[in-house]
C-alpha positions as protocol buffer text, in pm:
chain_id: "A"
residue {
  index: 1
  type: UNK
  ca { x: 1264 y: 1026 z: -894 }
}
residue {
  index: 2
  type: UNK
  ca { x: 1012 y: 1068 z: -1162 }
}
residue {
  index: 3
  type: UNK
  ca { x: 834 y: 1347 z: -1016 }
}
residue {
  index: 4
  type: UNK
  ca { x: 596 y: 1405 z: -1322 }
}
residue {
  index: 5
  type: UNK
  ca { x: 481 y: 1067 z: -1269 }
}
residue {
  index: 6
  type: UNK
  ca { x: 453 y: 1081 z: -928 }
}
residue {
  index: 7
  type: UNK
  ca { x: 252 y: 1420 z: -949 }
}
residue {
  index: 8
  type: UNK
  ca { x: -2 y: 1285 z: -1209 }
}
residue {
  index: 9
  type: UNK
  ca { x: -37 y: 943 z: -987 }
}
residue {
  index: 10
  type: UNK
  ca { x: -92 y: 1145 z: -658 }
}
residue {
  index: 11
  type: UNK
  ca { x: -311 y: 1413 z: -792 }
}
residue {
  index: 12
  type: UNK
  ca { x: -449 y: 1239 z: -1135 }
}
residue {
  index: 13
  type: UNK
  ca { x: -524 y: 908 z: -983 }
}
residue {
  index: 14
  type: UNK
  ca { x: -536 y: 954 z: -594 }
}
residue {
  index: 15
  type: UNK
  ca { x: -747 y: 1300 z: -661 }
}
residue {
  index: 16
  type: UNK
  ca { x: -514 y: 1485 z: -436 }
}
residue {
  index: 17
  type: UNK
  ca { x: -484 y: 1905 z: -452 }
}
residue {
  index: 18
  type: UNK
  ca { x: -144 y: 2006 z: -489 }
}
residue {
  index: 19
  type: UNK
  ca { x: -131 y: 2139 z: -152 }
}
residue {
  index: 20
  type: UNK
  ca { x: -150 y: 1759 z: 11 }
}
residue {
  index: 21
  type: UNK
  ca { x: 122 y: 1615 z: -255 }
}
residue {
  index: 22
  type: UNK
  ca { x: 370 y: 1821 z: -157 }
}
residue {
  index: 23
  type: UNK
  ca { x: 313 y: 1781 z: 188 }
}
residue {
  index: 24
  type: UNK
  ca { x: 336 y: 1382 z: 186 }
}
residue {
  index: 25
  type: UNK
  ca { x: 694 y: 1252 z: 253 }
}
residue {
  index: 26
  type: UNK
  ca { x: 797 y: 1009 z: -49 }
}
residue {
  index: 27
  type: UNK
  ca { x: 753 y: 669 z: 205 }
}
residue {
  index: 28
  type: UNK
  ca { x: 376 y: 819 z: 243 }
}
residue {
  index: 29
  type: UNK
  ca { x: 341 y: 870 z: -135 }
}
residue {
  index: 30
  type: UNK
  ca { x: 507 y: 533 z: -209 }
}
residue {
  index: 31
  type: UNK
  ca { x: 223 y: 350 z: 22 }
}
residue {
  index: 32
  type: UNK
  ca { x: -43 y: 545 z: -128 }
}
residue {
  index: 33
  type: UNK
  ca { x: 50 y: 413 z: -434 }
}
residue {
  index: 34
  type: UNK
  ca { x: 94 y: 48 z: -356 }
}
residue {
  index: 35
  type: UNK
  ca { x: 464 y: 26 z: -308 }
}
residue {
  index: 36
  type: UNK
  ca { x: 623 y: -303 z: -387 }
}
residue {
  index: 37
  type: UNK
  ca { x: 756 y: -307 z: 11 }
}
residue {
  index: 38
  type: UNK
  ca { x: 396 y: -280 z: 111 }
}
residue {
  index: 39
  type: UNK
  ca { x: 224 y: -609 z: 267 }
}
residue {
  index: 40
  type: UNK
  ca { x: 69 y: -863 z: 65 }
}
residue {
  index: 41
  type: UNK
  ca { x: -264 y: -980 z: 57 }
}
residue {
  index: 42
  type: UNK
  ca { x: -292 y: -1276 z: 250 }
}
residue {
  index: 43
  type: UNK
  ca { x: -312 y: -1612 z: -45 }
}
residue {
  index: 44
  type: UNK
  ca { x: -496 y: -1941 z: 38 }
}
residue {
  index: 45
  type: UNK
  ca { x: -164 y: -2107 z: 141 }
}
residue {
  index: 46
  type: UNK
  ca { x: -64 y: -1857 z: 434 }
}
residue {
  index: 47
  type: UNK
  ca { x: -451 y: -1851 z: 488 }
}
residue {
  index: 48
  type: UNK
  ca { x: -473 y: -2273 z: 554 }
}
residue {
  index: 49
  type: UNK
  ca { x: -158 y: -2274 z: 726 }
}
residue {
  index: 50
  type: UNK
  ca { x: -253 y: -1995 z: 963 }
}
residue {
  index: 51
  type: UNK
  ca { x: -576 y: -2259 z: 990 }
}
residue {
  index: 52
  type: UNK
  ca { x: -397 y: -2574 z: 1078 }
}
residue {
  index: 53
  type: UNK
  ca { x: -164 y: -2336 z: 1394 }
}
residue {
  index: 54
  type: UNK
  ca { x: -527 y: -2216 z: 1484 }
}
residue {
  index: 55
  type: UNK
  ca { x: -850 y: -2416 z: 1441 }
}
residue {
  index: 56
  type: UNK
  ca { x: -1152 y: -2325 z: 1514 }
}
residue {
  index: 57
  type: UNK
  ca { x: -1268 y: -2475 z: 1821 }
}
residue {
  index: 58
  type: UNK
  ca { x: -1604 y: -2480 z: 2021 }
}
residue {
  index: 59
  type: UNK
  ca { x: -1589 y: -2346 z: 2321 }
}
């Protein structure tokens, strides 16, 4: 790991004291950070198809 990196991301860009970087775990660093493995904002295809399974209906 690039922990220079890591240390100016966490404390340089998330603003944390050096205290609460070293007492993440790397997997909570890594979704502080916007991890590739981390969910995706939902796009207009899921977002229509999720329509079509559920319409809105008046009830």
């Amino acid at each position: 790991m690039d922990w220079p990196a890591l240390m100016r991301a966490g404390m340089r860009g998330l603003g944390m004291t050096p205290r609460d970087f070293w007492a993440l775990t790397p997997a909570e660093l890594m979704l502080m950070l916007g991890s590739e493995d981390a969910a995706k904002p939902l796009g207009r295809s899921r977002l229509e198809e999720l329509a079509r399974k559920f319409p809105d209906t008046v009830g």
